[in-house]
Amino acid sequence: MPMPPAATSLPPVPRWATLAWAALLLAAVAVYLLGLGGQYVPTNGDELVYTHIARLTAASGHWLPLVSELDHMRNTKPPLLFWQAMVAGNWGANWNLAALRTPSVIYTLLLAGAVAWTVQLITRQWRTALIAAVVYLGFFCTFRFGRTYLTSAPETFWLGLPLFGVLWHRLRPEPASAQADLGWLAHLGFGIAMGMGLAYKSFALIAPAAATLWAAQLLSAPQFSWRTTFQTTSKVSLSALIALGLFGLWFALDPDPSAVWQEFVVGENGGKMSNAQGYWHTALRGGGFSIWAQLLAYVQNAGLLALLVLGVGWVGLRAWWRPSTQDRRPAHLIILLVWLGVWLLVFTLPSQRSARYVIPAMPALAMLIALYWDRIANGWFLASLLLCSVFVGVMGRIAWAAHDVGIGSAWELKASLLATAFGALLLIAGVAKPSWTRACTLASCLLFYASFGLTTAPLNGAAGHYSAQTISQTQGFRIAVPSSFNGQFERFQFQLPGNRFDAYDGENRGGFDDAANTLELARLLESHDAVVWLQSKPTELQPPCLPGCTVLGSRWEVKGRHQSGEITLANVWYPQQWLFRPEWLVSRAGATPAAR
C-alpha cells in the first residue's frame, strides 16, 4: 500500500515529553515482568506441550532425541526451542514458568530496542522512537506470545535481524547513490540469523524470510539494474542455503532422523497444505481459516490497538489517490511495506491460516504506526481509548467478584480497583484534552495488561495453589487429572510436583447428570492414588465421592471453556457464577499409594 513519505527530520520535542514516553516504556517493561510465572497469563495451549517435551528431554539427560509421552507430538518443533527451556530451567533443577518464559521476554525487549533504534535513525527523534517501542509492546500478540514459552519471540527476533540490517544499511548518512550493496559477509550473517529462526520454528519460514530479504533490498535500491538483481539473488540464495543447512543439522544430530521426517516434515508441516474440505473451499469460505480472515491478521494481532492499524491503513489509502511530491518513496518506507506485504502474502497460501503466522512482521507495523503517529486522525485513538477503558473496567469487576468468593486479600483487591480508577482518569484526560489522547490510549492499553496481572495475582498465591502440606503428602502418587487439550495435564507438574499424571476428559462435565459424575469419579479413584476433580456445576458444592473419599486439598481454578447458555445477560455482571470454580484433590478413604 503506498504511503505518504514520513518525515525523516521532525521538529524538536520538549524534553519533558521525551521523558514521559521513556517512563511509559519503563512501565511497559514492568508490566511484561508482572506475574511472569503466573499460571493464568495470556498464552497458547502449545506452551504446555513444549514444556512437557522439554521437561522429559531434560530428564533423559541428553539433548537428543526429544522425549514425549504424547502420541505423535514428540518432534513437533525443532530442538532449539526445547534446548532453550532445558538451559533456562537448569535441566529441571529450576523448573518453573518464570524461568522458562524469561528468554522470550529478553527476545521481546531486544526487539523493542531494535524497533526504537531504527525509528530514531529515521526521525532523529527519541520521542517517536520510544512511541514505536511502546506500540510494539502494546500489541496483544506481543503480550500474549512474546512473553510466554512459545516460538514467537525467538523466531521474530532472528528472522527480523536481516531486515533490521537492511534498514540500518539504507539509513546510513551518506547519499543513497553512494551506498554500496550489502556484501557476501553480511549475507553470511543473515543466513546464520535466519537459520536460528528456522531452528526455533520450521524450515518452511525460509520462504517468507528469504523473499522479504530479497525484495526489500531490490525495491529499496537507489536504482534498478540487472547486475544488482543477479548479485542480490545470489547473495540471498546463499543466505537461504546457510539457513537450511543449519536447520538440517537436526537430521544429522538426531539418532532417529526418520522420525523427524515423518513427525515434523510430513506431519507438522505437510499437513498445513492439505484440508479435508478442499483447498479452495477453505480459502474462500473457511471462516477463520479463509483468505479474507487472513487479510485482517495484522488488525487481529494488534488487539486493543486494532483501530490504530486501521487508522494508519486509512492514511495509506488516502495517499493512494494523491500524487506524490517525491519521485521515489523513502527506502525505509519501502522496506517496511515489503516486510508486511510479503509475510501476509506468503501466509495466505497454506490451507491452515492463522494471524500468528505473521507475528514476525509486527515490528514493521509498530514502526509504521510510530512514523505516522501524528497523521493518524485523533478519532482512531479516541475510539481505542474507550475500548481499552471498557476492558480495564471489566478487570476491576472480575477482581471484585473474585474477592467476593474468597479469592485474594483486601490489599490485592484495592490494587486492582486502584488500577481501574486510574483507567477512568486516563479516559477523562484523553477525552478532555485531545493533545493527550494518543498517549492516554497507549497508557490505557498497558494498564489493561497490568490490570490482568493484578486480577490474577491472587490465583498465583495460596488461593490458586495446593498447600505445602498437600504437596508433601502426595509425593510419588499416580494422579488422574482433567485435560481437554494436548499437554494440558502438564500444568500439574507445577501444582503437584513429584507425581505421575494420567489425563482424563474432565474439563466440561456439566452436561452429565450427578450419577454419571459420581460413577466416573469412582472409576478414576479405583485405578489411581488420587484424582483432581473440577466442580462440574454450581450446585456441586463438594466432590461427589464424599463421604467415601478423602479430600487432600483444594484450590480455585479459572474456567476457560463454557457450555452454551452458561453465560447470559442475566449473569454476565456476576463472573463469580461462571468464571471461578473449586478444584479438589481426592483419594479413596484409607487408601495409600503402597496399596495400589
PDB file of C-alpha atoms in Angstrom, residues 7-147:
ATOM      1  CA  ALA A   7       9.385  12.959   7.651  1.00  0.00           C
ATOM      2  CA  THR A   8      12.946  11.968   8.399  1.00  0.00           C
ATOM      3  CA  SER A   9      13.606  15.117  10.395  1.00  0.00           C
ATOM      4  CA  LEU A  10      10.865  16.181  12.784  1.00  0.00           C
ATOM      5  CA  PRO A  11      10.554  19.382  14.833  1.00  0.00           C
ATOM      6  CA  PRO A  12      12.260  19.405  18.226  1.00  0.00           C
ATOM      7  CA  VAL A  13      10.275  17.850  21.045  1.00  0.00           C
ATOM      8  CA  PRO A  14      10.227  19.201  24.609  1.00  0.00           C
ATOM      9  CA  ARG A  15      12.459  17.238  26.931  1.00  0.00           C
ATOM     10  CA  TRP A  16       9.586  16.519  29.312  1.00  0.00           C
ATOM     11  CA  ALA A  17       7.624  14.819  26.506  1.00  0.00           C
ATOM     12  CA  THR A  18      10.536  12.505  25.711  1.00  0.00           C
ATOM     13  CA  LEU A  19      10.966  11.690  29.390  1.00  0.00           C
ATOM     14  CA  ALA A  20       7.243  10.950  29.693  1.00  0.00           C
ATOM     15  CA  TRP A  21       7.426   8.431  26.842  1.00  0.00           C
ATOM     16  CA  ALA A  22      10.558   6.915  28.383  1.00  0.00           C
ATOM     17  CA  ALA A  23       8.623   6.481  31.634  1.00  0.00           C
ATOM     18  CA  LEU A  24       5.780   4.804  29.733  1.00  0.00           C
ATOM     19  CA  LEU A  25       8.270   2.422  28.114  1.00  0.00           C
ATOM     20  CA  LEU A  26       9.698   1.529  31.525  1.00  0.00           C
ATOM     21  CA  ALA A  27       6.133   0.933  32.735  1.00  0.00           C
ATOM     22  CA  ALA A  28       5.598  -1.391  29.772  1.00  0.00           C
ATOM     23  CA  VAL A  29       8.696  -3.387  30.727  1.00  0.00           C
ATOM     24  CA  ALA A  30       7.405  -3.663  34.292  1.00  0.00           C
ATOM     25  CA  VAL A  31       4.037  -4.885  33.012  1.00  0.00           C
ATOM     26  CA  TYR A  32       5.774  -7.592  30.985  1.00  0.00           C
ATOM     27  CA  LEU A  33       7.545  -8.796  34.121  1.00  0.00           C
ATOM     28  CA  LEU A  34       4.429  -8.640  36.314  1.00  0.00           C
ATOM     29  CA  GLY A  35       3.200 -12.131  37.091  1.00  0.00           C
ATOM     30  CA  LEU A  36       5.579 -13.708  34.586  1.00  0.00           C
ATOM     31  CA  GLY A  37       5.438 -17.047  36.371  1.00  0.00           C
ATOM     32  CA  GLY A  38       1.672 -16.989  36.735  1.00  0.00           C
ATOM     33  CA  GLN A  39      -0.491 -19.887  35.639  1.00  0.00           C
ATOM     34  CA  TYR A  40      -3.146 -17.626  34.084  1.00  0.00           C
ATOM     35  CA  VAL A  41      -1.119 -15.300  31.879  1.00  0.00           C
ATOM     36  CA  PRO A  42      -2.434 -14.918  28.315  1.00  0.00           C
ATOM     37  CA  THR A  43      -0.787 -17.729  26.391  1.00  0.00           C
ATOM     38  CA  ASN A  44      -1.482 -20.566  23.996  1.00  0.00           C
ATOM     39  CA  GLY A  45      -2.145 -24.250  24.666  1.00  0.00           C
ATOM     40  CA  ASP A  46       1.066 -25.167  22.873  1.00  0.00           C
ATOM     41  CA  GLU A  47       3.106 -23.763  25.761  1.00  0.00           C
ATOM     42  CA  LEU A  48       2.348 -26.755  27.959  1.00  0.00           C
ATOM     43  CA  VAL A  49       3.089 -29.181  25.113  1.00  0.00           C
ATOM     44  CA  TYR A  50       6.520 -27.618  24.672  1.00  0.00           C
ATOM     45  CA  THR A  51       7.051 -27.613  28.445  1.00  0.00           C
ATOM     46  CA  HIS A  52       6.206 -31.316  28.572  1.00  0.00           C
ATOM     47  CA  ILE A  53       8.691 -32.217  25.827  1.00  0.00           C
ATOM     48  CA  ALA A  54      11.434 -30.029  27.293  1.00  0.00           C
ATOM     49  CA  ARG A  55      10.974 -31.468  30.790  1.00  0.00           C
ATOM     50  CA  LEU A  56      11.136 -35.098  29.672  1.00  0.00           C
ATOM     51  CA  THR A  57      14.076 -34.430  27.361  1.00  0.00           C
ATOM     52  CA  ALA A  58      15.946 -32.756  30.224  1.00  0.00           C
ATOM     53  CA  ALA A  59      15.100 -35.719  32.466  1.00  0.00           C
ATOM     54  CA  SER A  60      16.647 -38.058  29.878  1.00  0.00           C
ATOM     55  CA  GLY A  61      19.995 -36.324  30.342  1.00  0.00           C
ATOM     56  CA  HIS A  62      20.521 -35.962  26.574  1.00  0.00           C
ATOM     57  CA  TRP A  63      19.998 -33.156  24.082  1.00  0.00           C
ATOM     58  CA  LEU A  64      18.517 -35.547  21.525  1.00  0.00           C
ATOM     59  CA  PRO A  65      16.291 -37.303  20.746  1.00  0.00           C
ATOM     60  CA  LEU A  66      13.374 -35.295  22.037  1.00  0.00           C
ATOM     61  CA  VAL A  67      11.168 -37.166  24.502  1.00  0.00           C
ATOM     62  CA  SER A  68       7.387 -37.027  24.877  1.00  0.00           C
ATOM     63  CA  GLU A  69       4.548 -39.112  26.268  1.00  0.00           C
ATOM     64  CA  LEU A  70       2.094 -37.549  23.790  1.00  0.00           C
ATOM     65  CA  ASP A  71       1.246 -39.571  20.707  1.00  0.00           C
ATOM     66  CA  HIS A  72       2.645 -38.043  17.502  1.00  0.00           C
ATOM     67  CA  MET A  73       3.805 -34.938  19.389  1.00  0.00           C
ATOM     68  CA  ARG A  74       7.481 -35.538  20.016  1.00  0.00           C
ATOM     69  CA  ASN A  75       9.175 -33.774  17.121  1.00  0.00           C
ATOM     70  CA  THR A  76       6.542 -31.057  16.956  1.00  0.00           C
ATOM     71  CA  LYS A  77       9.140 -28.266  16.819  1.00  0.00           C
ATOM     72  CA  PRO A  78      12.909 -28.114  16.173  1.00  0.00           C
ATOM     73  CA  PRO A  79      15.134 -28.840  19.177  1.00  0.00           C
ATOM     74  CA  LEU A  80      16.450 -25.301  19.746  1.00  0.00           C
ATOM     75  CA  LEU A  81      13.139 -24.322  21.362  1.00  0.00           C
ATOM     76  CA  PHE A  82      13.415 -27.174  23.857  1.00  0.00           C
ATOM     77  CA  TRP A  83      17.122 -26.711  24.460  1.00  0.00           C
ATOM     78  CA  GLN A  84      16.379 -23.115  25.439  1.00  0.00           C
ATOM     79  CA  ALA A  85      13.971 -24.319  28.146  1.00  0.00           C
ATOM     80  CA  MET A  86      16.352 -27.026  29.317  1.00  0.00           C
ATOM     81  CA  VAL A  87      19.094 -24.448  29.876  1.00  0.00           C
ATOM     82  CA  ALA A  88      16.736 -21.826  31.357  1.00  0.00           C
ATOM     83  CA  GLY A  89      15.295 -24.425  33.729  1.00  0.00           C
ATOM     84  CA  ASN A  90      18.773 -25.752  34.618  1.00  0.00           C
ATOM     85  CA  TRP A  91      17.904 -29.244  33.343  1.00  0.00           C
ATOM     86  CA  GLY A  92      14.983 -29.482  35.753  1.00  0.00           C
ATOM     87  CA  ALA A  93      16.702 -28.062  38.839  1.00  0.00           C
ATOM     88  CA  ASN A  94      14.954 -24.689  38.427  1.00  0.00           C
ATOM     89  CA  TRP A  95      11.811 -25.822  36.631  1.00  0.00           C
ATOM     90  CA  ASN A  96       9.266 -23.025  36.954  1.00  0.00           C
ATOM     91  CA  LEU A  97       7.256 -20.985  34.483  1.00  0.00           C
ATOM     92  CA  ALA A  98       9.095 -17.736  35.194  1.00  0.00           C
ATOM     93  CA  ALA A  99      12.446 -19.315  34.296  1.00  0.00           C
ATOM     94  CA  LEU A 100      11.062 -20.930  31.137  1.00  0.00           C
ATOM     95  CA  ARG A 101       9.464 -17.675  29.961  1.00  0.00           C
ATOM     96  CA  THR A 102      12.361 -15.321  30.730  1.00  0.00           C
ATOM     97  CA  PRO A 103      14.211 -15.947  27.414  1.00  0.00           C
ATOM     98  CA  SER A 104      11.064 -14.943  25.495  1.00  0.00           C
ATOM     99  CA  VAL A 105      10.847 -11.668  27.426  1.00  0.00           C
ATOM    100  CA  ILE A 106      14.515 -10.969  26.707  1.00  0.00           C
ATOM    101  CA  TYR A 107      13.977 -11.559  22.992  1.00  0.00           C
ATOM    102  CA  THR A 108      10.901  -9.308  23.007  1.00  0.00           C
ATOM    103  CA  LEU A 109      12.658  -6.464  24.812  1.00  0.00           C
ATOM    104  CA  LEU A 110      15.587  -6.712  22.395  1.00  0.00           C
ATOM    105  CA  LEU A 111      13.105  -6.416  19.544  1.00  0.00           C
ATOM    106  CA  ALA A 112      11.523  -3.359  21.159  1.00  0.00           C
ATOM    107  CA  GLY A 113      15.009  -1.869  21.421  1.00  0.00           C
ATOM    108  CA  ALA A 114      15.718  -2.594  17.735  1.00  0.00           C
ATOM    109  CA  VAL A 115      12.399  -1.010  16.770  1.00  0.00           C
ATOM    110  CA  ALA A 116      13.199   2.127  18.801  1.00  0.00           C
ATOM    111  CA  TRP A 117      16.742   2.404  17.462  1.00  0.00           C
ATOM    112  CA  THR A 118      15.578   2.062  13.849  1.00  0.00           C
ATOM    113  CA  VAL A 119      12.912   4.763  14.209  1.00  0.00           C
ATOM    114  CA  GLN A 120      15.437   7.027  15.901  1.00  0.00           C
ATOM    115  CA  LEU A 121      17.730   6.619  12.890  1.00  0.00           C
ATOM    116  CA  ILE A 122      14.836   7.550  10.609  1.00  0.00           C
ATOM    117  CA  THR A 123      13.459  10.541  12.515  1.00  0.00           C
ATOM    118  CA  ARG A 124      16.459  11.634  14.642  1.00  0.00           C
ATOM    119  CA  GLN A 125      13.920  11.983  17.428  1.00  0.00           C
ATOM    120  CA  TRP A 126      13.764   9.843  20.566  1.00  0.00           C
ATOM    121  CA  ARG A 127      10.112  10.634  21.244  1.00  0.00           C
ATOM    122  CA  THR A 128       8.971   8.860  18.086  1.00  0.00           C
ATOM    123  CA  ALA A 129      11.437   6.049  18.706  1.00  0.00           C
ATOM    124  CA  LEU A 130      10.012   5.452  22.180  1.00  0.00           C
ATOM    125  CA  ILE A 131       6.478   5.544  20.787  1.00  0.00           C
ATOM    126  CA  ALA A 132       7.420   2.769  18.352  1.00  0.00           C
ATOM    127  CA  ALA A 133       8.756   0.572  21.157  1.00  0.00           C
ATOM    128  CA  VAL A 134       5.656   1.134  23.310  1.00  0.00           C
ATOM    129  CA  VAL A 135       3.353   0.402  20.369  1.00  0.00           C
ATOM    130  CA  TYR A 136       5.178  -2.877  19.740  1.00  0.00           C
ATOM    131  CA  LEU A 137       4.855  -3.890  23.377  1.00  0.00           C
ATOM    132  CA  GLY A 138       1.228  -2.750  23.301  1.00  0.00           C
ATOM    133  CA  PHE A 139       0.216  -5.202  20.576  1.00  0.00           C
ATOM    134  CA  PHE A 140      -1.753  -8.031  22.151  1.00  0.00           C
ATOM    135  CA  CYS A 141       0.101 -10.633  20.085  1.00  0.00           C
ATOM    136  CA  THR A 142       3.386  -9.378  21.579  1.00  0.00           C
ATOM    137  CA  PHE A 143       1.984  -9.531  25.105  1.00  0.00           C
ATOM    138  CA  ARG A 144       0.420 -12.959  24.612  1.00  0.00           C
ATOM    139  CA  PHE A 145       3.041 -14.741  22.534  1.00  0.00           C
ATOM    140  CA  GLY A 146       6.136 -12.637  23.236  1.00  0.00           C
ATOM    141  CA  ARG A 147       6.415 -13.253  26.983  1.00  0.00           C
TER     142      ARG A 147
END
